């Protein structure tokens, strides 16, 4: 996504839970995203909804 005020460009990311249900869409700057690495392991934790 191109920043409307000339700031850092970013990405629109969709966040999924462990059973592939979409739970949120967020916008983050490009510098906040790193590629996954072959030696990384994904983990699962409970999500507590903030009301």
Short mmCIF file of N, CA and C in Angstrom, two decimals:
data_model
loop_
_atom_site.label_atom_id
_atom_site.label_comp_id
_atom_site.label_asym_id
_atom_site.label_seq_id
_atom_site.Cartn_x
_atom_site.Cartn_y
_atom_site.Cartn_z
N UNK A 1 0.85 -1.18 0.00
CA UNK A 1 0.00 0.00 0.00
C UNK A 1 0.89 1.24 0.00
N UNK A 2 0.54 2.22 -0.79
CA UNK A 2 1.28 3.47 -0.85
C UNK A 2 0.77 4.41 0.22
N UNK A 3 1.67 4.98 1.00
CA UNK A 3 1.29 5.89 2.07
C UNK A 3 0.73 7.17 1.48
N UNK A 4 -0.46 7.60 1.90
CA UNK A 4 -1.09 8.77 1.30
C UNK A 4 -0.38 10.09 1.59
N UNK A 5 0.42 10.14 2.64
CA UNK A 5 1.10 11.38 3.01
C UNK A 5 2.60 11.31 2.76
N UNK A 6 3.05 10.38 1.94
CA UNK A 6 4.47 10.29 1.60
C UNK A 6 5.32 9.56 2.62
N UNK A 7 4.72 8.92 3.61
CA UNK A 7 5.48 8.15 4.59
C UNK A 7 5.92 6.82 4.02
N UNK A 8 6.40 5.96 4.89
CA UNK A 8 6.86 4.63 4.46
C UNK A 8 5.70 3.81 3.90
N UNK A 9 5.92 3.15 2.78
CA UNK A 9 4.92 2.25 2.22
C UNK A 9 4.72 1.08 3.17
N UNK A 10 3.59 0.41 3.03
CA UNK A 10 3.30 -0.68 3.95
C UNK A 10 2.60 -1.84 3.29
N UNK A 11 2.21 -2.78 4.13
CA UNK A 11 1.50 -3.97 3.69
C UNK A 11 0.16 -4.05 4.42
N UNK A 12 -0.82 -4.61 3.75
CA UNK A 12 -2.09 -4.96 4.37
C UNK A 12 -2.02 -6.45 4.64
N UNK A 13 -2.07 -6.84 5.92
CA UNK A 13 -1.92 -8.24 6.31
C UNK A 13 -3.21 -8.76 6.92
N UNK A 14 -3.57 -9.97 6.57
CA UNK A 14 -4.73 -10.62 7.17
C UNK A 14 -4.23 -11.61 8.21
N UNK A 15 -4.79 -11.56 9.40
CA UNK A 15 -4.38 -12.41 10.51
C UNK A 15 -5.39 -13.54 10.65
N UNK A 16 -4.86 -14.78 10.75
CA UNK A 16 -5.70 -15.97 10.86
C UNK A 16 -5.46 -16.67 12.18
N UNK A 17 -6.47 -17.40 12.66
CA UNK A 17 -6.26 -18.26 13.82
C UNK A 17 -5.72 -19.61 13.35
N UNK A 18 -5.57 -20.55 14.28
CA UNK A 18 -4.93 -21.83 13.95
C UNK A 18 -5.76 -22.70 13.02
N UNK A 19 -7.07 -22.42 12.89
CA UNK A 19 -7.90 -23.22 11.98
C UNK A 19 -8.31 -22.40 10.75
N UNK A 20 -7.47 -21.48 10.39
CA UNK A 20 -7.55 -20.70 9.15
C UNK A 20 -8.76 -19.78 9.04
N UNK A 21 -9.31 -19.34 10.20
CA UNK A 21 -10.38 -18.35 10.18
C UNK A 21 -9.76 -16.97 10.26
N UNK A 22 -10.21 -16.05 9.43
CA UNK A 22 -9.70 -14.69 9.45
C UNK A 22 -10.20 -13.98 10.71
N UNK A 23 -9.28 -13.36 11.47
CA UNK A 23 -9.69 -12.67 12.69
C UNK A 23 -9.41 -11.18 12.67
N UNK A 24 -8.58 -10.71 11.73
CA UNK A 24 -8.29 -9.28 11.68
C UNK A 24 -7.54 -8.95 10.39
N UNK A 25 -7.61 -7.70 10.00
CA UNK A 25 -6.81 -7.17 8.90
C UNK A 25 -6.09 -5.95 9.46
N UNK A 26 -4.77 -5.92 9.27
CA UNK A 26 -3.96 -4.82 9.81
C UNK A 26 -3.10 -4.22 8.71
N UNK A 27 -2.67 -2.99 8.93
CA UNK A 27 -1.75 -2.31 8.02
C UNK A 27 -0.48 -2.02 8.80
N UNK A 28 0.65 -2.45 8.25
CA UNK A 28 1.94 -2.26 8.92
C UNK A 28 2.95 -1.69 7.94
N UNK A 29 3.95 -0.94 8.43
CA UNK A 29 5.00 -0.45 7.53
C UNK A 29 5.83 -1.61 7.00
N UNK A 30 6.38 -1.45 5.81
CA UNK A 30 7.19 -2.52 5.19
C UNK A 30 8.34 -2.94 6.10
N UNK A 31 8.92 -2.00 6.85
CA UNK A 31 10.06 -2.31 7.71
C UNK A 31 9.69 -3.21 8.88
N UNK A 32 8.40 -3.39 9.17
CA UNK A 32 7.95 -4.23 10.29
C UNK A 32 7.78 -5.69 9.89
N UNK A 33 7.95 -6.01 8.61
CA UNK A 33 7.72 -7.38 8.12
C UNK A 33 9.04 -8.03 7.74
N UNK A 34 9.25 -9.24 8.23
CA UNK A 34 10.45 -10.01 7.88
C UNK A 34 10.01 -11.33 7.24
N UNK A 35 10.77 -11.83 6.28
CA UNK A 35 10.41 -13.12 5.68
C UNK A 35 10.58 -14.26 6.69
N UNK A 36 9.78 -15.30 6.53
CA UNK A 36 9.94 -16.49 7.37
C UNK A 36 11.26 -17.16 7.01
N UNK A 37 11.87 -17.81 8.00
CA UNK A 37 13.14 -18.51 7.78
C UNK A 37 12.92 -20.00 7.93
N UNK A 38 13.74 -20.78 7.23
CA UNK A 38 13.60 -22.23 7.22
C UNK A 38 13.78 -22.84 8.61
N UNK A 39 14.58 -22.22 9.47
CA UNK A 39 14.85 -22.80 10.79
C UNK A 39 13.91 -22.28 11.88
N UNK A 40 12.82 -21.59 11.51
CA UNK A 40 11.86 -21.09 12.50
C UNK A 40 10.72 -22.10 12.68
N UNK A 41 10.17 -22.12 13.90
CA UNK A 41 9.06 -23.01 14.23
C UNK A 41 7.88 -22.15 14.65
N UNK A 42 6.71 -22.41 14.05
CA UNK A 42 5.51 -21.69 14.43
C UNK A 42 4.99 -22.24 15.75
N UNK A 43 4.35 -21.39 16.54
CA UNK A 43 3.78 -21.85 17.81
C UNK A 43 2.33 -21.37 17.92
N UNK A 44 1.60 -21.98 18.83
CA UNK A 44 0.19 -21.65 19.04
C UNK A 44 0.01 -21.17 20.47
N UNK A 45 -0.81 -20.14 20.65
CA UNK A 45 -1.16 -19.67 21.98
C UNK A 45 -2.60 -19.18 21.95
N UNK A 46 -3.23 -19.13 23.11
CA UNK A 46 -4.62 -18.69 23.20
C UNK A 46 -4.72 -17.19 22.97
N UNK A 47 -5.79 -16.79 22.31
CA UNK A 47 -6.05 -15.39 22.05
C UNK A 47 -7.16 -14.93 22.98
N UNK A 48 -6.88 -13.92 23.79
CA UNK A 48 -7.88 -13.34 24.68
C UNK A 48 -8.35 -12.06 24.03
N UNK A 49 -9.65 -11.99 23.76
CA UNK A 49 -10.21 -10.81 23.10
C UNK A 49 -10.30 -9.66 24.09
N UNK A 50 -9.81 -8.51 23.69
CA UNK A 50 -9.89 -7.31 24.51
C UNK A 50 -11.17 -6.57 24.15
N UNK A 51 -11.99 -6.33 25.14
CA UNK A 51 -13.28 -5.67 24.88
C UNK A 51 -13.19 -4.21 25.28
#
